[in-house]
Amino acid sequence: MNSQTDFTQRTVEYEILLARFKELLKKNTYKYTIQREVILETLYKSDEHLTPEALHQLIKEKFPELKTGIATIYRTLSLLEDSDMVTSLSFGSQGKKYELGAKEHHDHMICTKCGTITEFVDEAIEERQHRIAEEFGFEMQDHSMQIYGICKNCKKLRFIYD
Amino acid sequence: MNSQTDFTQRTVEYEILLARFKELLKKNTYKYTIQREVILETLYKSDEHLTPEALHQLIKEKFPELKTGIATIYRTLSLLEDSDMVTSLSFGSQGKKYELGAKEHHDHMICTKCGTITEFVDEAIEERQHRIAEEFGFEMQDHSMQIYGICKNCKKLRFIYD
DNA sequence: TTAAATTTTGATTATCTCTATCATTAAGTC
DNA sequence: GACTTAATGATAGAGATAATCAAAATTTAA
């Protein structure tokens, strides 16, 4: 690999994440590659939920010398998702959007006008979800909740454009 | 149209739904067609969440004389979804499943082994969702919640096959 | 009731997302 | 450093959904 590759703005939090990733790879006899790290890093730096396509674009811009193929993006995202390091949100025919799942669990509020995703956590809901799964004899692996609507900002704009 | 078409088992509830649909069509200067009605009716009679493909199969079996094309299924489902008469659940690359949205609102518990969808309603969660949207100045249009995991039945089978 | 205007349909092609394949390249191991 | 194994990029393939378009059906208006 090119040791000149620019990994700026590394935080302690990221270093811990990376260590966890390397450990995960080792445990499964997967190999550490620069492509995998760059994907993790790009997800980490992005505050947004990224589609595989968007992630690919970002990486091509930032690390053009790697010539990372879209297949590697998909493969790595699957790997990360299987290992619970990232989670995805489905948008039907619009595909999936991914985010690093190392953070605290949260739900999503999605604006149907501008597509912006706002995150939130609500303990009461989390708690009810567990209770409901239990009631049904269901072994919960994951859950997701989305609230669809029009965000504060678009509500303002509506008066101008509609 | 063929007035011989067999519309058995019509309930009052369905008649109301159909009237609502016809009204919707008229309001938007869409035309009433037998294909559109058959799609609505098939969704109504099905207790399951249907993929466009499954819906197409059902309709081909029940109304072979119509020779309904898959494109019409997609078009009509979009129309119904845009008008909030049906809602869809996304399964990433596995496409969408549709259900009539005229019933009481409910959430979903999805088995990641067998794909079965169990519906449930929880007032506490419904209430919290409204409150959260309000807090963010968000105008809620819809919401969906999914709990993913392994259902009671598959949990039993796991001991045998895994 | 019929003719004109307009929309919908079915068949087909195109597109988009994602997965599989495979020869080449790169990591990990000794 | 050589060997073993896995990962990569390019590309083809699969599956779901959307676009196109001529033919057919519905609605409108006379």
PDB file of C-alpha atoms (C1' of nucleotides) in Angstrom, chain D residues 10-30:
ATOM      1  C1'  DA D  10     -14.010  -5.390 -14.050  1.00  0.00           C
ATOM      2  C1'  DT D  11     -17.730  -7.187 -15.908  1.00  0.00           C
ATOM      3  C1'  DA D  12     -21.600 -10.049 -16.690  1.00  0.00           C
ATOM      4  C1'  DG D  13     -25.962 -11.490 -14.700  1.00  0.00           C
ATOM      5  C1'  DA D  14     -30.243 -11.366 -11.945  1.00  0.00           C
ATOM      6  C1'  DG D  15     -34.286  -9.226 -10.145  1.00  0.00           C
ATOM      7  C1'  DA D  16     -37.275  -5.391  -9.333  1.00  0.00           C
ATOM      8  C1'  DT D  17     -39.199  -1.371 -11.094  1.00  0.00           C
ATOM      9  C1'  DA D  18     -39.822   2.373 -14.630  1.00  0.00           C
ATOM     10  C1'  DA D  19     -40.331   4.111 -19.403  1.00  0.00           C
ATOM     11  C1'  DT D  20     -42.115   3.636 -24.041  1.00  0.00           C
ATOM     12  C1'  DC D  21     -45.619   3.022 -27.362  1.00  0.00           C
ATOM     13  C1'  DA D  22     -49.194   1.198 -30.256  1.00  0.00           C
ATOM     14  C1'  DA D  23     -53.715  -0.762 -29.396  1.00  0.00           C
ATOM     15  C1'  DA D  24     -57.783  -0.901 -26.546  1.00  0.00           C
ATOM     16  C1'  DA D  25     -60.935   0.879 -23.158  1.00  0.00           C
ATOM     17  C1'  DT D  26     -63.258   4.621 -20.667  1.00  0.00           C
ATOM     18  C1'  DT D  27     -65.230   9.091 -20.262  1.00  0.00           C
ATOM     19  C1'  DT D  28     -67.130  13.215 -22.273  1.00  0.00           C
ATOM     20  C1'  DA D  29     -69.974  15.727 -24.969  1.00  0.00           C
ATOM     21  C1'  DA D  30     -72.923  16.155 -28.634  1.00  0.00           C
TER      22       DA D  30
END
